Amino acid sequence: MRISILTIIVALLVGCAEPQVRDDDMAMTAATSARWAASCALCHVRGEGGAPVVGDAAAWQPRLAQGLDVLLAHTVEGYNSMPPLGYCMACERSDFEAMIRFMAEVR
Ligand code: HEC
């Protein structure tokens, strides 16, 4: 039987992603991590346009002070140079919540 390349790729991805999966709702699952890497990371790794950089607690502190609901609203609706949905059309509210907590290092 011929094993397709796609099957191998999927198997590799699942294998690599496994350790990131935690069981609480807020966790960056493998799927959420992939979405983050394909969207938010474009700006939030280097701080494009003044975006708060991932893991920079000092940059995130005043943002977190607004409350998670405000941050979620700004993610969905956009905020200044922050584009609506952060370029992630497939993201769910739970993805955004996990991404924000991940970037701001809220555990
Ligand atoms: C095109 C670049 C870009 C992308 C892509 C992007 N952001 Fe942003 N983001 C920004 C910029 C710039 C700001 C700062 C906006 C400001 O404070 O004026 C920002 C700010 C934020 C804030 C803080 C908002 C506030 O009220 O302080 C959150 C939360 C956020 N981004 C989440 C995300 C998430 C989640 C994703 C991916 C789904 C994402 N961003 C993708 C550019 C981006």
Coordinates of N, CA, C and O and ligand atoms in Angstrom, one line a residue:
M1 N 0.8 -1.2 0.0 CA 0.0 0.0 0.0 C 0.9 1.3 0.0 O 1.9 1.3 0.7
R2 N 0.4 2.3 -0.7 CA 1.2 3.5 -0.8 C 0.8 4.5 0.2 O -0.4 4.9 0.3
I3 N 1.7 4.9 1.1 CA 1.4 5.9 2.1 C 1.6 7.3 1.5 O 2.6 7.6 0.9
S4 N 0.6 8.1 1.5 CA 0.7 9.4 0.9 C 1.6 10.4 1.7 O 1.7 10.2 2.9
I5 N 2.1 11.3 1.0 CA 3.0 12.3 1.7 C 2.2 13.1 2.7 O 2.7 13.4 3.8
L6 N 0.9 13.3 2.3 CA 0.1 14.1 3.3 C -0.1 13.3 4.6 O 0.0 13.9 5.7
T7 N -0.2 12.0 4.5 CA -0.4 11.2 5.8 C 0.9 11.4 6.6 O 0.8 11.5 7.9
I8 N 2.0 11.4 6.0 CA 3.3 11.5 6.7 C 3.4 12.9 7.3 O 3.8 13.0 8.5
I9 N 3.1 13.9 6.6 CA 3.1 15.3 7.1 C 2.2 15.4 8.3 O 2.6 16.0 9.3
V10 N 1.0 14.9 8.2 CA 0.0 15.0 9.3 C 0.6 14.3 10.5 O 0.6 14.8 11.6
A11 N 1.1 13.1 10.3 CA 1.7 12.4 11.4 C 2.8 13.1 12.1 O 2.9 13.2 13.3
L12 N 3.7 13.8 11.3 CA 4.8 14.5 11.8 C 4.3 15.7 12.6 O 4.8 16.0 13.7
L13 N 3.3 16.4 12.0 CA 2.8 17.6 12.7 C 2.2 17.2 14.1 O 2.4 17.9 15.1
V14 N 1.4 16.2 14.1 CA 0.7 15.7 15.3 C 1.8 15.3 16.3 O 1.7 15.7 17.5
G15 N 2.8 14.6 15.8 CA 3.8 14.1 16.7 C 4.6 15.3 17.4 O 4.8 15.3 18.6
C16 N 4.9 16.3 16.6 CA 5.7 17.5 17.0 C 4.9 18.3 18.0 O 5.4 18.9 18.9
A17 N 3.6 18.4 17.7 CA 2.7 19.4 18.4 C 2.3 18.8 19.8 O 2.0 19.6 20.7
E18 N 2.4 17.6 20.0 CA 1.8 16.9 21.2 C 2.2 17.6 22.5 O 1.3 17.9 23.3
P19 N 3.5 17.9 22.8 CA 3.9 18.4 24.1 C 3.3 19.7 24.4 O 3.2 20.1 25.6
Q20 N 2.8 20.5 23.4 CA 2.2 21.8 23.7 C 0.8 21.7 24.3 O 0.3 22.7 24.8
V21 N 0.2 20.6 24.1 CA -1.2 20.5 24.5 C -1.4 20.4 26.0 O -0.8 19.5 26.6
R22 N -2.2 21.3 26.6 CA -2.5 21.2 28.0 C -4.0 21.0 28.1 O -4.7 21.2 27.1
D23 N -4.5 20.6 29.3 CA -5.9 20.3 29.2 C -6.8 21.4 29.6 O -8.0 21.3 29.5
D24 N -6.3 22.6 30.0 CA -7.3 23.7 30.3 C -7.7 24.4 29.1 O -7.0 24.4 28.1
D25 N -8.8 25.1 29.1 CA -9.4 25.7 28.0 C -8.5 26.8 27.4 O -8.6 27.1 26.2
M26 N -7.8 27.5 28.2 CA -7.0 28.7 27.8 C -5.7 28.3 27.1 O -5.0 29.1 26.7
A27 N -5.4 27.0 27.1 CA -4.1 26.6 26.6 C -3.9 26.9 25.1 O -4.9 26.9 24.4
M28 N -2.6 27.1 24.7 CA -2.3 27.2 23.3 C -2.2 25.7 22.8 O -1.2 25.0 23.0
T29 N -3.3 25.3 22.2 CA -3.2 23.9 21.6 C -2.4 24.0 20.4 O -2.0 25.1 19.9
A30 N -2.2 22.8 19.8 CA -1.4 22.8 18.6 C -2.0 23.6 17.5 O -1.4 24.4 16.8
A31 N -3.4 23.5 17.4 CA -4.1 24.3 16.3 C -4.0 25.8 16.6 O -3.8 26.6 15.7
T32 N -4.1 26.2 17.9 CA -4.1 27.6 18.2 C -2.6 28.1 17.9 O -2.5 29.2 17.4
S33 N -1.6 27.3 18.3 CA -0.2 27.7 18.0 C 0.0 28.0 16.6 O 0.7 28.9 16.2
A34 N -0.5 27.1 15.7 CA -0.3 27.2 14.3 C -1.0 28.5 13.8 O -0.5 29.2 12.9
R35 N -2.2 28.7 14.3 CA -2.9 30.0 13.9 C -2.2 31.2 14.3 O -2.1 32.2 13.6
W36 N -1.6 31.2 15.5 CA -0.8 32.3 16.1 C 0.4 32.6 15.2 O 0.7 33.7 14.8
A37 N 1.1 31.5 14.8 CA 2.3 31.6 14.0 C 2.0 32.2 12.6 O 2.8 32.8 12.0
A38 N 0.7 31.9 12.1 CA 0.4 32.3 10.8 C -0.2 33.7 10.7 O -0.5 34.3 9.7
S39 N -0.6 34.3 11.9 CA -1.2 35.6 11.9 C -0.6 36.5 12.9 O 0.3 37.4 12.5
C40 N -0.9 36.4 14.2 CA -0.4 37.3 15.2 C 1.1 37.5 15.1 O 1.7 38.6 15.3
A41 N 1.8 36.4 14.9 CA 3.3 36.4 14.9 C 3.9 37.4 13.9 O 5.0 37.9 14.1
L42 N 3.1 37.6 12.8 CA 3.6 38.5 11.8 C 4.0 39.9 12.4 O 4.9 40.6 11.9
C43 N 3.3 40.3 13.3 CA 3.5 41.7 13.9 C 4.0 41.6 15.4 O 4.8 42.4 15.8
H44 N 3.5 40.6 16.1 CA 3.8 40.5 17.5 C 5.1 39.9 17.9 O 5.4 39.8 19.1
V45 N 5.9 39.5 16.9 CA 7.2 38.9 17.2 C 8.3 40.1 17.2 O 9.1 40.2 18.1
R46 N 8.1 41.0 16.2 CA 9.1 42.1 16.1 C 8.5 43.4 16.5 O 9.2 44.4 16.5
G47 N 7.2 43.4 16.9 CA 6.6 44.7 17.3 C 6.3 45.6 16.1 O 6.4 46.8 16.2
E48 N 5.9 45.0 15.0 CA 5.5 45.8 13.8 C 4.5 46.9 14.2 O 3.5 46.5 14.8
G49 N 4.7 48.1 13.8 CA 3.7 49.1 13.9 C 3.4 49.5 15.4 O 2.3 50.0 15.7
G50 N 4.3 49.1 16.3 CA 4.1 49.3 17.7 C 3.3 48.2 18.4 O 2.9 48.4 19.6
A51 N 3.2 47.1 17.8 CA 2.5 45.9 18.5 C 3.3 45.5 19.7 O 4.6 45.4 19.7
P52 N 2.6 45.2 20.8 CA 3.3 44.7 22.0 C 4.0 43.3 21.7 O 3.3 42.5 21.1
V53 N 5.2 43.2 22.0 CA 6.0 42.0 21.6 C 5.6 40.8 22.5 O 5.5 41.0 23.7
V54 N 5.5 39.6 21.9 CA 5.3 38.4 22.7 C 6.3 38.2 23.8 O 7.5 38.4 23.6
G55 N 5.8 38.0 25.0 CA 6.7 37.7 26.1 C 7.2 39.0 26.8 O 7.9 38.9 27.8
D56 N 6.9 40.2 26.3 CA 7.4 41.4 26.9 C 6.4 41.9 27.9 O 5.4 42.6 27.6
A57 N 6.5 41.4 29.1 CA 5.6 41.6 30.2 C 5.3 43.1 30.4 O 4.2 43.5 30.6
A58 N 6.4 43.9 30.3 CA 6.2 45.4 30.6 C 5.3 46.0 29.5 O 4.5 46.9 29.8
A59 N 5.4 45.6 28.3 CA 4.6 46.1 27.2 C 3.2 45.7 27.4 O 2.2 46.4 27.0
W60 N 3.0 44.5 27.9 CA 1.6 44.0 28.0 C 0.9 44.4 29.2 O -0.3 44.4 29.3
Q61 N 1.6 44.8 30.3 CA 1.0 45.1 31.6 C -0.1 46.2 31.4 O -1.2 45.9 31.9
P62 N 0.2 47.4 30.8 CA -0.9 48.4 30.7 C -2.1 47.9 29.9 O -3.2 48.3 30.0
R63 N -1.8 47.0 28.9 CA -2.9 46.5 28.1 C -3.8 45.6 28.9 O -5.0 45.7 28.8
L64 N -3.1 44.7 29.7 CA -3.9 43.8 30.5 C -4.7 44.5 31.5 O -5.8 44.1 31.8
A65 N -4.2 45.7 31.9 CA -5.0 46.5 32.9 C -6.3 46.9 32.4 O -7.2 47.2 33.2
Q66 N -6.5 46.9 31.1 CA -7.8 47.2 30.5 C -8.9 46.1 30.7 O -10.0 46.3 30.6
G67 N -8.4 44.9 31.0 CA -9.2 43.8 31.2 C -9.3 43.0 29.9 O -9.2 43.5 28.8
L68 N -9.5 41.7 30.1 CA -9.4 40.7 29.0 C -10.5 41.0 28.0 O -10.4 40.9 26.8
D69 N -11.7 41.5 28.5 CA -12.8 41.7 27.5 C -12.5 42.8 26.5 O -12.8 42.7 25.4
V70 N -11.8 43.9 27.0 CA -11.4 45.0 26.1 C -10.4 44.5 25.1 O -10.5 44.8 23.9
L71 N -9.4 43.7 25.6 CA -8.4 43.2 24.7 C -9.0 42.2 23.6 O -8.7 42.3 22.5
L72 N -10.0 41.5 24.1 CA -10.7 40.6 23.1 C -11.5 41.4 22.1 O -11.4 41.1 20.9
A73 N -12.1 42.5 22.5 CA -12.9 43.3 21.6 C -12.0 44.0 20.7 O -12.3 44.1 19.5
H74 N -10.8 44.5 21.1 CA -9.8 45.1 20.2 C -9.3 44.2 19.2 O -8.9 44.5 18.1
T75 N -9.2 42.9 19.6 CA -8.7 41.9 18.7 C -9.7 41.6 17.6 O -9.4 41.5 16.4
V76 N -10.9 41.5 18.0 CA -12.0 41.1 17.0 C -12.3 42.3 16.1 O -12.4 42.2 14.9
E77 N -12.4 43.5 16.7 CA -12.8 44.7 16.0 C -11.6 45.5 15.3 O -11.8 46.3 14.5
G78 N -10.4 45.2 15.8 CA -9.3 46.0 15.4 C -9.1 47.2 16.3 O -10.0 47.6 17.0
Y79 N -7.9 47.7 16.3 CA -7.5 48.8 17.2 C -6.3 49.5 16.7 O -5.2 48.9 16.6
N80 N -6.5 50.7 16.2 CA -5.4 51.5 15.5 C -4.8 50.6 14.4 O -5.5 50.2 13.5
S81 N -3.5 50.3 14.5 CA -2.8 49.5 13.5 C -3.0 48.0 13.6 O -2.5 47.2 12.8
M82 N -3.7 47.6 14.7 CA -4.0 46.2 14.9 C -5.2 45.9 14.1 O -6.3 46.5 14.3
P83 N -5.1 45.0 13.1 CA -6.2 44.7 12.1 C -7.3 43.8 12.8 O -7.0 43.0 13.7
P84 N -8.5 44.0 12.3 CA -9.6 43.2 12.9 C -9.3 41.7 12.7 O -8.8 41.3 11.7
L85 N -9.5 41.0 13.8 CA -9.2 39.5 13.9 C -7.8 39.2 13.8 O -7.4 38.0 13.7
G86 N -6.9 40.2 13.7 CA -5.5 40.0 13.7 C -5.0 39.1 12.5 O -4.1 38.3 12.6
Y87 N -5.8 39.2 11.4 CA -5.6 38.4 10.2 C -5.9 36.9 10.4 O -5.5 36.1 9.6
C88 N -6.6 36.6 11.5 CA -6.9 35.1 11.6 C -8.4 35.0 11.5 O -9.2 35.1 12.5
M89 N -8.9 34.7 10.3 CA -10.3 34.6 10.0 C -10.9 33.3 10.6 O -12.1 33.2 10.9
A90 N -10.0 32.3 10.8 CA -10.5 31.0 11.3 C -10.5 30.9 12.8 O -11.0 30.0 13.4
C91 N -10.0 32.0 13.5 CA -9.9 31.9 14.9 C -11.2 32.1 15.6 O -12.1 32.9 15.2
E92 N -11.3 31.3 16.7 CA -12.5 31.4 17.6 C -12.1 32.3 18.8 O -10.9 32.6 19.0
R93 N -13.1 32.8 19.5 CA -12.9 33.6 20.7 C -11.9 32.9 21.7 O -11.0 33.5 22.2
S94 N -12.0 31.5 21.8 CA -11.1 30.8 22.7 C -9.7 30.8 22.2 O -8.7 30.9 23.0
D95 N -9.5 30.9 20.9 CA -8.1 31.0 20.3 C -7.6 32.3 20.7 O -6.4 32.4 21.2
F96 N -8.3 33.4 20.5 CA -7.8 34.8 20.8 C -7.5 34.9 22.3 O -6.5 35.4 22.7
E97 N -8.3 34.3 23.1 CA -8.1 34.3 24.6 C -6.7 33.7 24.9 O -5.9 34.2 25.6
A98 N -6.6 32.5 24.3 CA -5.3 31.7 24.6 C -4.1 32.5 24.0 O -3.0 32.6 24.7
M99 N -4.3 33.1 22.9 CA -3.2 33.8 22.2 C -2.8 35.0 23.1 O -1.6 35.3 23.2
I100 N -3.8 35.8 23.6 CA -3.5 37.0 24.4 C -2.7 36.5 25.6 O -1.7 37.1 26.0
R101 N -3.2 35.5 26.3 CA -2.6 35.0 27.5 C -1.2 34.6 27.3 O -0.3 34.8 28.0
F102 N -1.0 33.9 26.1 CA 0.3 33.4 25.7 C 1.3 34.6 25.5 O 2.4 34.6 26.1
M103 N 0.8 35.6 24.8 CA 1.7 36.7 24.4 C 2.0 37.6 25.7 O 3.2 38.1 25.8
A104 N 1.0 37.7 26.5 CA 1.2 38.5 27.7 C 1.8 37.7 28.9 O 2.0 38.3 30.0
E105 N 2.0 36.4 28.7 CA 2.6 35.5 29.7 C 1.7 35.4 30.9 O 2.2 35.4 32.0
V106 N 0.4 35.4 30.7 CA -0.6 35.2 31.8 C -0.8 33.7 31.9 O -1.3 33.1 30.9
R107 N -0.5 33.1 33.0 CA -0.7 31.7 33.1 C -1.9 31.3 33.9 O -2.2 32.0 34.8
Ligands
HEC1 C1 -0.6 43.6 11.0 C2 0.0 43.5 12.3 C3 -0.7 42.8 13.4 C4 -1.3 41.5 13.4 C5 -1.3 40.5 12.3 C6 -1.8 41.3 14.8 N1 -1.6 42.4 15.5 FE1 -2.2 42.7 17.5 N2 -1.5 44.6 17.4 C7 -0.9 45.2 16.4 C8 -0.5 46.5 16.8 C9 0.2 47.5 15.9 C10 -1.0 46.7 18.1 C11 -0.9 48.0 18.9 C12 -2.1 48.9 18.6 C13 -2.1 50.1 19.5 O1 -1.9 50.1 20.7 O2 -2.2 51.2 18.9 C14 -1.6 45.5 18.5 C15 -2.2 45.3 19.7 C16 -2.8 44.1 20.1 C17 -3.5 43.9 21.4 C18 -3.6 44.9 22.5 C19 -4.9 45.8 22.2 C20 -5.1 46.8 23.3 O3 -6.2 47.1 23.6 O4 -4.1 47.2 24.0 C21 -3.9 42.6 21.4 C22 -4.7 41.9 22.5 C23 -3.5 42.0 20.1 N3 -2.9 42.9 19.4 C24 -3.8 40.7 19.8 C25 -3.5 40.1 18.5 C26 -3.8 38.8 18.2 C27 -4.5 37.8 19.1 C28 -3.4 38.6 16.9 C29 -3.6 37.4 16.0 C30 -4.9 36.7 16.0 C31 -2.9 39.9 16.5 N4 -2.9 40.8 17.5 C32 -2.4 40.1 15.2 C33 -0.6 44.6 15.2 C34 -1.0 43.3 14.8

